[in-house]
Amino acid sequence: MIRILAINPGSTSTKFAVYNEAECIFKKTIRHPLEQLLRYKNIIDQFAFRKGVIIDALVEEGIEVDSIKYIIGRGGLTYPLESGVYKVNNLMLDHLREGVMGQHASNLAPMLADYIALQIPNARAFIADPVVTDELDNIARYSGHPRFTRRSIFHALNQKATARLHAQKVNKKYEELKLIIAHLGGGISVGAHINGRVIDVNNALDGEGSFSPERSGTLPVGQVIELCFSGKFSEEQLKRMVVGEGGFVAYLGTNDALNVEKRAKSGDQLAFDIQEALFYQVAKMIGEMAVVLEGKVDGILLTGGLAFNPELEKYIRQKASFISEIFIYPGEDELEALAMNALRVARGEVEAKEYLPIISDIL
């Protein structure tokens, strides 16, 4: 029996699950109050605390830790990588501690996986399809000015897992399909998938594409520059306008998409308009990716929490069904996606890669 531990640290929670091959036998989400996290100066300082809550929960559940041989964490902000499963190595850990691409709670996942694996005889640690997965065609990297390069930062784990699920459903290989996949959650990313690669996708973290429940997406650059030099806002305040306090939060005071959906249905005109504007921007992004794929699209896949909204599905079908058939895969299960990637390695279906980025090519 192949036993797997999947770990996904978030900004205010730690999620983890144990699988016996494809069967989940234990899953837990531990929420961390803000005052608890404020004790730590930065993300990396939370390592011992997060490690403790995982191990304590496994022991309390009566799970024999030594029986776990595959530990897989959500990939953090390392240097860009192609899609796949990667062994956790010292270089990766060094880059995460340095924060070479930024600091995020996901940086803790490989560190936690590595630590736990080292305590168990013959256990191995991995990551899969990190947010910095980069398979962009070279032409997609140009921004319009040589000082700026488009970056691939998106929901690679869920997009890739959804693509493989869909391929299985239609009895084809993911690598044979041309797909447009829209991950619709707290952040929004829309990718053009061809032959198993995401050749174009918006930077879903800090300033491209549709706005989302808490991110501003693409903003008018001229107005942003004026605001930067207005003297009214600090750099930190401006960054929060883009990530965390944009989108629904800025317009409606909430990042709860279900709350916005209810308000729109109850006659709140502003909530209706803002929700429809999000739908409109997502539909435009799908159109852009259809051009990238030259109109030859085998399917448009909608996934993430917002895909539960029937009004979004109705709107996207109305706007984009002329491009291709639309399939709905609502929600996301990143722990399951991680575990299935580890299982593919355990079964010999894929080979885990080494983290050896060529820094000169990146910089």
mmCIF file of C-alpha atoms in Angstrom:
data_model
loop_
_atom_site.group_PDB
_atom_site.id
_atom_site.type_symbol
_atom_site.label_atom_id
_atom_site.label_comp_id
_atom_site.label_asym_id
_atom_site.label_seq_id
_atom_site.Cartn_x
_atom_site.Cartn_y
_atom_site.Cartn_z
ATOM 1 C CA MET A 1 0.000 0.000 0.000
ATOM 2 C CA ILE A 2 1.252 3.466 -0.923
ATOM 3 C CA ARG A 3 0.584 5.992 1.846
ATOM 4 C CA ILE A 4 0.873 9.696 1.002
ATOM 5 C CA LEU A 5 0.818 12.881 3.090
ATOM 6 C CA ALA A 6 -0.191 16.033 1.191
ATOM 7 C CA ILE A 7 0.486 19.466 2.716
ATOM 8 C CA ASN A 8 -0.919 22.849 1.659
ATOM 9 C CA PRO A 9 -0.135 25.825 3.940
ATOM 10 C CA GLY A 10 -2.208 28.946 3.362
ATOM 11 C CA SER A 11 -1.812 32.455 4.711
ATOM 12 C CA THR A 12 -4.121 31.755 7.693
ATOM 13 C CA SER A 13 -4.536 27.976 7.608
ATOM 14 C CA THR A 14 -2.658 24.698 7.293
ATOM 15 C CA LYS A 15 -4.391 21.997 5.248
ATOM 16 C CA PHE A 16 -3.131 18.431 5.057
ATOM 17 C CA ALA A 17 -4.427 14.970 4.244
ATOM 18 C CA VAL A 18 -3.341 11.339 4.287
ATOM 19 C CA TYR A 19 -4.125 9.026 1.386
ATOM 20 C CA ASN A 20 -3.927 5.269 1.013
ATOM 21 C CA GLU A 21 -3.186 5.399 -2.712
ATOM 22 C CA ALA A 22 -6.243 7.241 -4.156
ATOM 23 C CA GLU A 23 -8.360 6.955 -0.983
ATOM 24 C CA CYS A 24 -8.325 9.838 1.484
ATOM 25 C CA ILE A 25 -8.348 8.441 5.020
ATOM 26 C CA PHE A 26 -7.767 11.685 6.929
ATOM 27 C CA LYS A 27 -8.102 15.352 6.051
ATOM 28 C CA LYS A 28 -7.794 18.369 8.300
ATOM 29 C CA THR A 29 -7.789 22.149 8.034
ATOM 30 C CA ILE A 30 -6.366 24.067 10.980
ATOM 31 C CA ARG A 31 -7.207 27.783 11.057
ATOM 32 C CA HIS A 32 -4.641 30.135 12.563
ATOM 33 C CA PRO A 33 -5.919 33.299 14.268
ATOM 34 C CA LEU A 34 -4.187 36.452 13.105
ATOM 35 C CA GLU A 35 -2.857 37.222 16.586
ATOM 36 C CA GLN A 36 -1.140 33.821 16.583
ATOM 37 C CA LEU A 37 0.618 34.513 13.284
ATOM 38 C CA LEU A 38 1.643 38.049 14.277
ATOM 39 C CA ARG A 39 4.144 36.516 16.705
ATOM 40 C CA TYR A 40 6.318 35.659 13.714
ATOM 41 C CA LYS A 41 8.326 38.274 11.869
ATOM 42 C CA ASN A 42 8.060 36.527 8.502
ATOM 43 C CA ILE A 43 6.610 33.438 6.830
ATOM 44 C CA ILE A 44 9.704 31.268 7.220
ATOM 45 C CA ASP A 45 9.691 31.836 10.994
ATOM 46 C CA GLN A 46 6.379 29.922 11.124
ATOM 47 C CA PHE A 47 8.068 26.653 10.131
ATOM 48 C CA ALA A 48 8.363 25.051 13.583
ATOM 49 C CA PHE A 49 4.836 26.097 14.523
ATOM 50 C CA ARG A 50 3.291 24.677 11.333
ATOM 51 C CA LYS A 51 5.352 21.476 11.616
ATOM 52 C CA GLY A 52 4.061 20.971 15.123
ATOM 53 C CA VAL A 53 0.376 21.285 14.254
ATOM 54 C CA ILE A 54 0.691 18.702 11.448
ATOM 55 C CA ILE A 55 2.582 16.100 13.478
ATOM 56 C CA ASP A 56 0.349 16.592 16.552
ATOM 57 C CA ALA A 57 -2.791 16.106 14.452
ATOM 58 C CA LEU A 58 -1.448 12.917 12.845
ATOM 59 C CA VAL A 59 -0.508 11.471 16.233
ATOM 60 C CA GLU A 60 -3.858 12.452 17.721
ATOM 61 C CA GLU A 61 -5.641 10.721 14.827
ATOM 62 C CA GLY A 62 -3.639 7.573 15.472
ATOM 63 C CA ILE A 63 -1.921 7.575 12.101
ATOM 64 C CA GLU A 64 1.417 5.778 12.148
ATOM 65 C CA VAL A 65 3.734 8.441 10.772
ATOM 66 C CA ASP A 66 6.405 5.908 9.795
ATOM 67 C CA SER A 67 3.894 4.311 7.388
ATOM 68 C CA ILE A 68 3.941 7.436 5.194
ATOM 69 C CA LYS A 69 6.548 7.123 2.447
ATOM 70 C CA TYR A 70 5.547 9.943 0.091
ATOM 71 C CA ILE A 71 5.200 13.497 1.406
ATOM 72 C CA ILE A 72 4.201 16.129 -1.142
ATOM 73 C CA GLY A 73 3.757 19.843 -0.566
ATOM 74 C CA ARG A 74 2.336 22.652 -2.607
ATOM 75 C CA GLY A 75 5.158 24.300 -4.538
ATOM 76 C CA GLY A 76 6.332 27.688 -3.316
ATOM 77 C CA LEU A 77 7.811 30.752 -5.006
ATOM 78 C CA THR A 78 11.004 29.226 -6.339
ATOM 79 C CA TYR A 79 12.506 30.235 -9.658
ATOM 80 C CA PRO A 80 10.198 29.373 -12.606
ATOM 81 C CA LEU A 81 9.853 25.704 -13.560
ATOM 82 C CA GLU A 82 8.165 23.640 -16.216
ATOM 83 C CA SER A 83 5.183 21.594 -15.074
ATOM 84 C CA GLY A 84 5.753 18.355 -13.218
ATOM 85 C CA VAL A 85 6.629 16.671 -9.948
ATOM 86 C CA TYR A 86 9.930 17.737 -8.366
ATOM 87 C CA LYS A 87 12.065 16.211 -5.647
ATOM 88 C CA VAL A 88 12.669 18.597 -2.783
ATOM 89 C CA ASN A 89 16.404 19.317 -2.674
ATOM 90 C CA ASN A 90 18.658 21.679 -0.730
ATOM 91 C CA LEU A 91 18.817 24.220 -3.557
ATOM 92 C CA MET A 92 15.042 24.495 -3.598
ATOM 93 C CA LEU A 93 14.960 24.951 0.171
ATOM 94 C CA ASP A 94 17.662 27.634 0.013
ATOM 95 C CA HIS A 95 15.724 29.561 -2.649
ATOM 96 C CA LEU A 96 12.517 29.380 -0.615
ATOM 97 C CA ARG A 97 14.247 30.655 2.507
ATOM 98 C CA GLU A 98 15.800 33.501 0.493
ATOM 99 C CA GLY A 99 12.444 34.343 -1.059
ATOM 100 C CA VAL A 100 13.942 34.582 -4.568
ATOM 101 C CA MET A 101 10.492 35.196 -6.099
ATOM 102 C CA GLY A 102 8.787 36.497 -2.971
ATOM 103 C CA GLN A 103 7.466 35.271 0.352
ATOM 104 C CA HIS A 104 4.237 33.299 0.572
ATOM 105 C CA ALA A 105 2.860 30.643 2.910
ATOM 106 C CA SER A 106 3.320 28.057 0.148
ATOM 107 C CA ASN A 107 7.097 28.483 0.606
ATOM 108 C CA LEU A 108 6.702 26.476 3.810
ATOM 109 C CA ALA A 109 5.244 23.399 2.089
ATOM 110 C CA PRO A 110 8.477 21.946 0.627
ATOM 111 C CA MET A 111 10.268 22.695 3.893
ATOM 112 C CA LEU A 112 7.606 20.837 5.879
ATOM 113 C CA ALA A 113 7.585 17.914 3.432
ATOM 114 C CA ASP A 114 11.366 17.654 3.587
ATOM 115 C CA TYR A 115 11.510 17.748 7.382
ATOM 116 C CA ILE A 116 8.847 15.069 7.837
ATOM 117 C CA ALA A 117 10.423 12.839 5.178
ATOM 118 C CA LEU A 118 13.780 13.026 6.964
ATOM 119 C CA GLN A 119 12.174 11.628 10.133
ATOM 120 C CA ILE A 120 10.774 8.549 8.344
ATOM 121 C CA PRO A 121 12.945 5.702 7.006
ATOM 122 C CA ASN A 122 12.908 5.576 3.188
ATOM 123 C CA ALA A 123 10.406 8.445 2.846
ATOM 124 C CA ARG A 124 10.696 10.975 0.014
ATOM 125 C CA ALA A 125 9.592 14.609 -0.334
ATOM 126 C CA PHE A 126 8.162 16.283 -3.444
ATOM 127 C CA ILE A 127 6.276 19.272 -4.822
ATOM 128 C CA ALA A 128 4.051 19.402 -7.917
ATOM 129 C CA ASP A 129 2.966 22.046 -10.434
ATOM 130 C CA PRO A 130 3.932 25.103 -8.351
ATOM 131 C CA VAL A 131 2.398 28.532 -8.965
ATOM 132 C CA VAL A 132 5.606 29.553 -10.759
ATOM 133 C CA THR A 133 5.107 26.848 -13.408
ATOM 134 C CA ASP A 134 6.308 28.500 -16.619
ATOM 135 C CA GLU A 135 5.682 27.010 -20.065
ATOM 136 C CA LEU A 136 5.019 30.264 -21.913
ATOM 137 C CA ASP A 137 5.848 30.564 -25.575
ATOM 138 C CA ASN A 138 8.612 33.150 -25.958
ATOM 139 C CA ILE A 139 6.335 35.532 -27.839
ATOM 140 C CA ALA A 140 4.003 35.598 -24.827
ATOM 141 C CA ARG A 141 6.759 36.967 -22.598
ATOM 142 C CA TYR A 142 6.948 40.380 -24.301
ATOM 143 C CA SER A 143 5.145 43.106 -22.394
ATOM 144 C CA GLY A 144 5.611 46.195 -24.520
ATOM 145 C CA HIS A 145 8.727 47.554 -22.815
ATOM 146 C CA PRO A 146 12.111 45.854 -22.267
ATOM 147 C CA ARG A 147 12.120 46.738 -18.567
ATOM 148 C CA PHE A 148 9.077 44.518 -18.036
ATOM 149 C CA THR A 149 8.658 40.815 -18.817
ATOM 150 C CA ARG A 150 5.379 38.958 -18.518
ATOM 151 C CA ARG A 151 5.555 36.307 -15.800
ATOM 152 C CA SER A 152 3.731 33.012 -15.501
ATOM 153 C CA ILE A 153 2.248 32.897 -11.991
ATOM 154 C CA PHE A 154 -1.074 31.065 -11.905
ATOM 155 C CA HIS A 155 -3.106 28.235 -10.427
ATOM 156 C CA ALA A 156 -1.044 25.567 -12.163
ATOM 157 C CA LEU A 157 -1.846 22.775 -9.705
ATOM 158 C CA ASN A 158 -5.625 23.029 -10.127
ATOM 159 C CA GLN A 159 -5.513 23.844 -13.849
ATOM 160 C CA LYS A 160 -3.315 20.826 -14.581
ATOM 161 C CA ALA A 161 -5.377 18.521 -12.339
ATOM 162 C CA THR A 162 -8.599 19.685 -14.007
ATOM 163 C CA ALA A 163 -7.056 19.145 -17.445
ATOM 164 C CA ARG A 164 -6.082 15.566 -16.578
ATOM 165 C CA LEU A 165 -9.531 14.873 -15.096
ATOM 166 C CA HIS A 166 -11.188 16.176 -18.246
ATOM 167 C CA ALA A 167 -8.879 14.178 -20.494
ATOM 168 C CA GLN A 168 -9.808 11.027 -18.601
ATOM 169 C CA LYS A 169 -13.494 11.904 -18.983
ATOM 170 C CA VAL A 170 -13.217 12.229 -22.769
ATOM 171 C CA ASN A 171 -10.919 9.184 -23.104
ATOM 172 C CA LYS A 172 -7.930 11.137 -24.376
ATOM 173 C CA LYS A 173 -4.518 12.104 -23.096
ATOM 174 C CA TYR A 174 -4.063 15.613 -21.733
ATOM 175 C CA GLU A 175 -1.120 15.991 -24.096
ATOM 176 C CA GLU A 176 -3.462 15.444 -27.081
ATOM 177 C CA LEU A 177 -5.888 18.243 -26.218
ATOM 178 C CA LYS A 178 -6.148 21.991 -26.832
ATOM 179 C CA LEU A 179 -7.964 23.493 -23.862
ATOM 180 C CA ILE A 180 -8.829 26.842 -22.343
ATOM 181 C CA ILE A 181 -8.996 26.502 -18.568
ATOM 182 C CA ALA A 182 -10.316 29.230 -16.293
ATOM 183 C CA HIS A 183 -9.538 28.909 -12.587
ATOM 184 C CA LEU A 184 -12.084 31.137 -10.858
ATOM 185 C CA GLY A 185 -11.433 31.650 -7.168
ATOM 186 C CA GLY A 186 -9.924 34.278 -4.872
ATOM 187 C CA GLY A 187 -7.595 34.828 -7.806
ATOM 188 C CA ILE A 188 -8.453 34.219 -11.454
ATOM 189 C CA SER A 189 -6.231 32.695 -14.116
ATOM 190 C CA VAL A 190 -7.109 31.676 -17.669
ATOM 191 C CA GLY A 191 -4.621 29.505 -19.542
ATOM 192 C CA ALA A 192 -4.192 28.210 -23.083
ATOM 193 C CA HIS A 193 -3.183 24.527 -22.883
ATOM 194 C CA ILE A 194 -1.749 22.728 -25.888
ATOM 195 C CA ASN A 195 -0.008 19.348 -25.905
ATOM 196 C CA GLY A 196 0.309 19.402 -22.120
ATOM 197 C CA ARG A 197 1.821 22.900 -21.919
ATOM 198 C CA VAL A 198 0.322 26.217 -20.826
ATOM 199 C CA ILE A 199 1.695 28.430 -23.581
ATOM 200 C CA ASP A 200 -0.008 31.616 -22.383
ATOM 201 C CA VAL A 201 -1.682 32.604 -19.120
ATOM 202 C CA ASN A 202 -2.208 35.782 -17.144
ATOM 203 C CA ASN A 203 -0.124 36.585 -14.072
ATOM 204 C CA ALA A 204 -2.917 35.963 -11.586
ATOM 205 C CA LEU A 205 -1.016 37.294 -8.589
ATOM 206 C CA ASP A 206 -0.176 40.930 -9.098
ATOM 207 C CA GLY A 207 -1.786 42.576 -12.037
ATOM 208 C CA GLU A 208 -3.083 40.843 -15.150
ATOM 209 C CA GLY A 209 -6.439 39.697 -16.390
ATOM 210 C CA SER A 210 -9.875 39.886 -14.805
ATOM 211 C CA PHE A 211 -10.380 41.306 -11.358
ATOM 212 C CA SER A 212 -11.391 38.702 -8.783
ATOM 213 C CA PRO A 213 -12.979 38.664 -5.324
ATOM 214 C CA GLU A 214 -9.816 40.224 -3.845
ATOM 215 C CA ARG A 215 -7.465 41.205 -6.695
ATOM 216 C CA SER A 216 -7.673 44.147 -9.063
ATOM 217 C CA GLY A 217 -6.376 42.461 -12.212
ATOM 218 C CA THR A 218 -5.315 44.700 -15.096
ATOM 219 C CA LEU A 219 -5.576 48.392 -14.191
ATOM 220 C CA PRO A 220 -5.194 51.554 -16.342
ATOM 221 C CA VAL A 221 -1.428 52.085 -16.080
ATOM 222 C CA GLY A 222 -1.516 55.863 -16.468
ATOM 223 C CA GLN A 223 -3.931 56.258 -13.560
ATOM 224 C CA VAL A 224 -1.834 53.887 -11.449
ATOM 225 C CA ILE A 225 1.289 55.986 -12.071
ATOM 226 C CA GLU A 226 -0.566 59.160 -11.067
ATOM 227 C CA LEU A 227 -1.717 57.474 -7.864
ATOM 228 C CA CYS A 228 1.820 56.295 -7.067
ATOM 229 C CA PHE A 229 3.089 59.894 -7.142
ATOM 230 C CA SER A 230 0.063 61.519 -5.521
ATOM 231 C CA GLY A 231 1.615 61.275 -2.066
ATOM 232 C CA LYS A 232 -1.675 59.922 -0.702
ATOM 233 C CA PHE A 233 -0.703 56.269 -0.446
ATOM 234 C CA SER A 234 2.280 54.249 0.752
ATOM 235 C CA GLU A 235 3.836 51.490 -1.333
ATOM 236 C CA GLU A 236 2.244 48.909 0.972
ATOM 237 C CA GLN A 237 -1.210 50.488 0.569
ATOM 238 C CA LEU A 238 -0.862 50.471 -3.213
ATOM 239 C CA LYS A 239 0.195 46.834 -3.201
ATOM 240 C CA ARG A 240 -2.860 45.942 -1.126
ATOM 241 C CA MET A 241 -5.057 47.721 -3.671
ATOM 242 C CA VAL A 242 -3.760 45.248 -6.249
ATOM 243 C CA VAL A 243 -3.746 42.083 -4.110
ATOM 244 C CA GLY A 244 -5.995 41.613 -1.104
ATOM 245 C CA GLU A 245 -8.111 44.761 -1.263
ATOM 246 C CA GLY A 246 -9.058 44.870 -4.955
ATOM 247 C CA GLY A 247 -11.974 43.395 -6.869
ATOM 248 C CA PHE A 248 -15.095 42.629 -4.831
ATOM 249 C CA VAL A 249 -13.348 43.869 -1.671
ATOM 250 C CA ALA A 250 -12.791 47.334 -3.174
ATOM 251 C CA TYR A 251 -16.214 47.666 -4.791
ATOM 252 C CA LEU A 252 -18.430 45.832 -2.306
ATOM 253 C CA GLY A 253 -16.456 45.448 0.927
ATOM 254 C CA THR A 254 -16.314 41.642 0.858
ATOM 255 C CA ASN A 255 -14.307 38.853 -0.759
ATOM 256 C CA ASP A 256 -17.193 36.408 -0.256
ATOM 257 C CA ALA A 257 -18.392 35.591 -3.776
ATOM 258 C CA LEU A 258 -21.441 33.741 -2.436
ATOM 259 C CA ASN A 259 -22.454 36.873 -0.514
ATOM 260 C CA VAL A 260 -22.096 38.944 -3.699
ATOM 261 C CA GLU A 261 -24.145 36.395 -5.642
ATOM 262 C CA LYS A 262 -26.960 36.597 -3.053
ATOM 263 C CA ARG A 263 -26.868 40.399 -3.039
ATOM 264 C CA ALA A 264 -27.065 40.476 -6.831
ATOM 265 C CA LYS A 265 -30.101 38.157 -6.778
ATOM 266 C CA SER A 266 -31.828 40.199 -4.066
ATOM 267 C CA GLY A 267 -31.825 43.389 -6.148
ATOM 268 C CA ASP A 268 -28.580 45.069 -5.093
ATOM 269 C CA GLN A 269 -27.802 46.818 -8.392
ATOM 270 C CA LEU A 270 -24.149 47.551 -7.607
ATOM 271 C CA ALA A 271 -23.507 43.926 -6.622
ATOM 272 C CA PHE A 272 -25.230 42.791 -9.832
ATOM 273 C CA ASP A 273 -23.147 45.147 -11.980
ATOM 274 C CA ILE A 274 -19.809 44.258 -10.362
ATOM 275 C CA GLN A 275 -20.494 40.529 -10.548
ATOM 276 C CA GLU A 276 -21.433 40.833 -14.220
ATOM 277 C CA ALA A 277 -18.302 42.898 -14.893
ATOM 278 C CA LEU A 278 -16.214 40.034 -13.510
ATOM 279 C CA PHE A 279 -18.067 37.576 -15.759
ATOM 280 C CA TYR A 280 -17.489 39.904 -18.720
ATOM 281 C CA GLN A 281 -13.761 40.166 -18.091
ATOM 282 C CA VAL A 282 -13.409 36.379 -17.729
ATOM 283 C CA ALA A 283 -15.245 35.886 -21.032
ATOM 284 C CA LYS A 284 -12.845 38.335 -22.726
ATOM 285 C CA MET A 285 -9.863 36.404 -21.395
ATOM 286 C CA ILE A 286 -11.314 33.179 -22.786
ATOM 287 C CA GLY A 287 -11.611 34.926 -26.150
ATOM 288 C CA GLU A 288 -7.962 35.982 -25.993
ATOM 289 C CA MET A 289 -6.841 32.415 -25.340
ATOM 290 C CA ALA A 290 -8.996 31.174 -28.217
ATOM 291 C CA VAL A 291 -6.891 33.399 -30.485
ATOM 292 C CA VAL A 292 -3.700 31.942 -28.967
ATOM 293 C CA LEU A 293 -4.995 28.472 -29.928
ATOM 294 C CA GLU A 294 -6.008 29.744 -33.396
ATOM 295 C CA GLY A 295 -9.642 28.896 -32.719
ATOM 296 C CA LYS A 296 -8.916 25.173 -32.496
ATOM 297 C CA VAL A 297 -10.225 24.480 -29.007
ATOM 298 C CA ASP A 298 -11.279 21.047 -27.739
ATOM 299 C CA GLY A 299 -12.969 22.434 -24.651
ATOM 300 C CA ILE A 300 -13.380 25.389 -22.299
ATOM 301 C CA LEU A 301 -13.108 24.261 -18.682
ATOM 302 C CA LEU A 302 -14.383 26.355 -15.762
ATOM 303 C CA THR A 303 -13.077 25.422 -12.318
ATOM 304 C CA GLY A 304 -12.621 26.973 -8.867
ATOM 305 C CA GLY A 305 -15.150 28.197 -6.336
ATOM 306 C CA LEU A 306 -16.866 30.736 -8.607
ATOM 307 C CA ALA A 307 -17.716 27.931 -11.046
ATOM 308 C CA PHE A 308 -20.491 26.909 -8.628
ATOM 309 C CA ASN A 309 -22.355 30.117 -9.575
ATOM 310 C CA PRO A 310 -25.026 29.208 -12.181
ATOM 311 C CA GLU A 311 -25.162 32.821 -13.373
ATOM 312 C CA LEU A 312 -21.468 32.748 -14.269
ATOM 313 C CA GLU A 313 -21.921 29.501 -16.179
ATOM 314 C CA LYS A 314 -24.921 30.954 -18.033
ATOM 315 C CA TYR A 315 -23.011 34.129 -18.926
ATOM 316 C CA ILE A 316 -19.886 32.318 -20.161
ATOM 317 C CA ARG A 317 -21.999 29.927 -22.239
ATOM 318 C CA GLN A 318 -23.783 32.882 -23.829
ATOM 319 C CA LYS A 319 -20.540 34.686 -24.648
ATOM 320 C CA ALA A 320 -18.105 31.875 -25.453
ATOM 321 C CA SER A 321 -19.960 28.727 -26.526
ATOM 322 C CA PHE A 322 -19.325 29.637 -30.178
ATOM 323 C CA ILE A 323 -15.643 28.887 -29.505
ATOM 324 C CA SER A 324 -16.040 25.380 -28.093
ATOM 325 C CA GLU A 325 -18.075 23.203 -25.760
ATOM 326 C CA ILE A 326 -17.960 24.391 -22.138
ATOM 327 C CA PHE A 327 -17.383 21.996 -19.231
ATOM 328 C CA ILE A 328 -17.879 22.808 -15.549
ATOM 329 C CA TYR A 329 -15.580 21.388 -12.850
ATOM 330 C CA PRO A 330 -16.566 23.497 -9.835
ATOM 331 C CA GLY A 331 -14.407 23.865 -6.759
ATOM 332 C CA GLU A 332 -10.898 22.612 -6.278
ATOM 333 C CA ASP A 333 -9.126 20.027 -4.167
ATOM 334 C CA GLU A 334 -5.449 20.897 -4.126
ATOM 335 C CA LEU A 335 -4.671 18.217 -1.538
ATOM 336 C CA GLU A 336 -6.108 15.532 -3.792
ATOM 337 C CA ALA A 337 -4.255 17.002 -6.774
ATOM 338 C CA LEU A 338 -0.999 16.835 -4.823
ATOM 339 C CA ALA A 339 -1.652 13.284 -3.655
ATOM 340 C CA MET A 340 -2.472 12.079 -7.169
ATOM 341 C CA ASN A 341 0.788 13.559 -8.440
ATOM 342 C CA ALA A 342 2.696 11.657 -5.742
ATOM 343 C CA LEU A 343 0.791 8.505 -6.637
ATOM 344 C CA ARG A 344 1.799 8.873 -10.293
ATOM 345 C CA VAL A 345 5.445 8.946 -9.180
ATOM 346 C CA ALA A 346 4.982 5.994 -6.828
ATOM 347 C CA ARG A 347 3.423 3.923 -9.595
ATOM 348 C CA GLY A 348 6.166 4.822 -12.051
ATOM 349 C CA GLU A 349 3.810 6.686 -14.378
ATOM 350 C CA VAL A 350 5.984 9.805 -14.237
ATOM 351 C CA GLU A 351 9.528 10.466 -13.091
ATOM 352 C CA ALA A 352 10.202 13.126 -10.481
ATOM 353 C CA LYS A 353 12.417 15.922 -11.768
ATOM 354 C CA GLU A 354 15.397 17.646 -10.180
ATOM 355 C CA TYR A 355 15.110 21.307 -9.197
ATOM 356 C CA LEU A 356 18.038 22.777 -11.114
ATOM 357 C CA PRO A 357 16.908 26.125 -12.582
ATOM 358 C CA ILE A 358 19.308 27.901 -14.927
ATOM 359 C CA ILE A 359 19.410 31.253 -13.162
ATOM 360 C CA SER A 360 21.093 33.122 -16.034
ATOM 361 C CA ASP A 361 18.178 32.228 -18.329
ATOM 362 C CA ILE A 362 15.689 33.549 -15.770
ATOM 363 C CA LEU A 363 17.451 36.802 -14.902
#
